[in-house]
Amino acid sequence: MNSKKPPFIYQSFFKFWLVIVLPACIAALTVSKLYYNGTINSEPLSQPSTWFYFIFIQVILGFFSYLWVYRAKAKSFRK
């Protein structure tokens, strides 16, 4: 019997989301919405469209990374 535990990020989808999806979404938000003229500007955070973009990116990235990465890797570690 193989009693080896799976790596931290494949133990639950929340841990996977916390380690992979959330940092990627923060990086995408920073590069696409907050970075302007060589500096990071926090003014767009007061606009609702920035937060909708952030949630949209999390949903899309979370869904596709669940389908293509998490499900396959977690299944292989469970066997």
PDB file of C-alpha atoms in Angstrom:
ATOM      1  CA  MET A   1       0.000   0.000   0.000  1.00  0.00           C
ATOM      2  CA  ASN A   2       1.126   3.492  -0.811  1.00  0.00           C
ATOM      3  CA  SER A   3       0.423   5.748   2.179  1.00  0.00           C
ATOM      4  CA  LYS A   4       2.330   8.667   0.750  1.00  0.00           C
ATOM      5  CA  LYS A   5       0.395  11.937   1.047  1.00  0.00           C
ATOM      6  CA  PRO A   6      -0.162  14.037  -2.075  1.00  0.00           C
ATOM      7  CA  PRO A   7       1.638  17.369  -2.300  1.00  0.00           C
ATOM      8  CA  PHE A   8       0.073  20.322  -0.465  1.00  0.00           C
ATOM      9  CA  ILE A   9      -1.577  21.907  -3.492  1.00  0.00           C
ATOM     10  CA  TYR A  10      -3.344  18.701  -4.546  1.00  0.00           C
ATOM     11  CA  GLN A  11      -4.837  17.866  -1.137  1.00  0.00           C
ATOM     12  CA  SER A  12      -7.904  20.065  -1.776  1.00  0.00           C
ATOM     13  CA  PHE A  13      -9.116  22.453  -4.431  1.00  0.00           C
ATOM     14  CA  PHE A  14      -9.063  25.332  -1.923  1.00  0.00           C
ATOM     15  CA  LYS A  15      -5.341  24.826  -1.361  1.00  0.00           C
ATOM     16  CA  PHE A  16      -4.823  24.632  -5.127  1.00  0.00           C
ATOM     17  CA  TRP A  17      -6.803  27.847  -5.562  1.00  0.00           C
ATOM     18  CA  LEU A  18      -4.829  29.550  -2.781  1.00  0.00           C
ATOM     19  CA  VAL A  19      -1.435  28.617  -4.223  1.00  0.00           C
ATOM     20  CA  ILE A  20      -2.063  28.767  -7.993  1.00  0.00           C
ATOM     21  CA  VAL A  21      -5.226  30.661  -8.953  1.00  0.00           C
ATOM     22  CA  LEU A  22      -5.204  33.567  -6.488  1.00  0.00           C
ATOM     23  CA  PRO A  23      -1.576  34.667  -7.099  1.00  0.00           C
ATOM     24  CA  ALA A  24      -2.054  34.360 -10.865  1.00  0.00           C
ATOM     25  CA  CYS A  25      -5.172  36.524 -10.703  1.00  0.00           C
ATOM     26  CA  ILE A  26      -3.432  39.135  -8.567  1.00  0.00           C
ATOM     27  CA  ALA A  27      -0.543  39.224 -11.041  1.00  0.00           C
ATOM     28  CA  ALA A  28      -2.958  39.546 -13.986  1.00  0.00           C
ATOM     29  CA  LEU A  29      -4.840  42.356 -12.239  1.00  0.00           C
ATOM     30  CA  THR A  30      -1.624  44.185 -11.417  1.00  0.00           C
ATOM     31  CA  VAL A  31      -0.231  43.951 -14.929  1.00  0.00           C
ATOM     32  CA  SER A  32      -3.433  44.642 -16.841  1.00  0.00           C
ATOM     33  CA  LYS A  33      -5.284  47.190 -14.693  1.00  0.00           C
ATOM     34  CA  LEU A  34      -2.939  48.757 -12.139  1.00  0.00           C
ATOM     35  CA  TYR A  35       0.347  49.132 -14.023  1.00  0.00           C
ATOM     36  CA  TYR A  36       0.381  52.418 -15.929  1.00  0.00           C
ATOM     37  CA  ASN A  37       3.282  54.601 -17.117  1.00  0.00           C
ATOM     38  CA  GLY A  38       5.902  52.543 -15.313  1.00  0.00           C
ATOM     39  CA  THR A  39       4.258  52.662 -11.866  1.00  0.00           C
ATOM     40  CA  ILE A  40       1.559  50.748 -10.058  1.00  0.00           C
ATOM     41  CA  ASN A  41      -1.454  52.979  -9.550  1.00  0.00           C
ATOM     42  CA  SER A  42      -4.130  52.113  -6.956  1.00  0.00           C
ATOM     43  CA  GLU A  43      -6.810  54.468  -8.315  1.00  0.00           C
ATOM     44  CA  PRO A  44      -8.471  51.790 -10.526  1.00  0.00           C
ATOM     45  CA  LEU A  45      -9.290  49.813  -7.354  1.00  0.00           C
ATOM     46  CA  SER A  46     -12.070  52.293  -6.624  1.00  0.00           C
ATOM     47  CA  GLN A  47     -13.821  51.385  -9.885  1.00  0.00           C
ATOM     48  CA  PRO A  48     -16.279  48.451  -9.846  1.00  0.00           C
ATOM     49  CA  SER A  49     -15.099  47.283 -13.273  1.00  0.00           C
ATOM     50  CA  THR A  50     -11.691  46.406 -11.811  1.00  0.00           C
ATOM     51  CA  TRP A  51     -13.271  44.126  -9.201  1.00  0.00           C
ATOM     52  CA  PHE A  52     -15.570  42.524 -11.786  1.00  0.00           C
ATOM     53  CA  TYR A  53     -12.499  41.866 -13.931  1.00  0.00           C
ATOM     54  CA  PHE A  54     -10.727  40.316 -10.921  1.00  0.00           C
ATOM     55  CA  ILE A  55     -13.674  38.006 -10.171  1.00  0.00           C
ATOM     56  CA  PHE A  56     -14.077  37.129 -13.853  1.00  0.00           C
ATOM     57  CA  ILE A  57     -10.400  36.171 -14.165  1.00  0.00           C
ATOM     58  CA  GLN A  58     -10.641  34.035 -10.989  1.00  0.00           C
ATOM     59  CA  VAL A  59     -13.703  32.174 -12.251  1.00  0.00           C
ATOM     60  CA  ILE A  60     -12.242  31.511 -15.701  1.00  0.00           C
ATOM     61  CA  LEU A  61      -8.767  30.609 -14.465  1.00  0.00           C
ATOM     62  CA  GLY A  62     -10.147  28.513 -11.596  1.00  0.00           C
ATOM     63  CA  PHE A  63     -12.518  26.594 -13.846  1.00  0.00           C
ATOM     64  CA  PHE A  64      -9.989  25.753 -16.541  1.00  0.00           C
ATOM     65  CA  SER A  65      -7.169  24.980 -14.125  1.00  0.00           C
ATOM     66  CA  TYR A  66      -9.541  22.675 -12.256  1.00  0.00           C
ATOM     67  CA  LEU A  67     -10.421  20.846 -15.463  1.00  0.00           C
ATOM     68  CA  TRP A  68      -6.944  20.597 -16.969  1.00  0.00           C
ATOM     69  CA  VAL A  69      -4.569  20.540 -14.006  1.00  0.00           C
ATOM     70  CA  TYR A  70      -6.138  19.805 -10.629  1.00  0.00           C
ATOM     71  CA  ARG A  71      -8.442  16.946 -11.614  1.00  0.00           C
ATOM     72  CA  ALA A  72      -5.783  15.022 -13.490  1.00  0.00           C
ATOM     73  CA  LYS A  73      -3.028  15.511 -10.929  1.00  0.00           C
ATOM     74  CA  ALA A  74      -5.228  14.838  -7.908  1.00  0.00           C
ATOM     75  CA  LYS A  75      -6.551  11.661  -9.519  1.00  0.00           C
ATOM     76  CA  SER A  76      -3.023  10.417 -10.187  1.00  0.00           C
ATOM     77  CA  PHE A  77      -1.994  11.066  -6.571  1.00  0.00           C
ATOM     78  CA  ARG A  78      -5.059   9.262  -5.196  1.00  0.00           C
ATOM     79  CA  LYS A  79      -4.164   6.037  -7.039  1.00  0.00           C
TER      80      LYS A  79
END
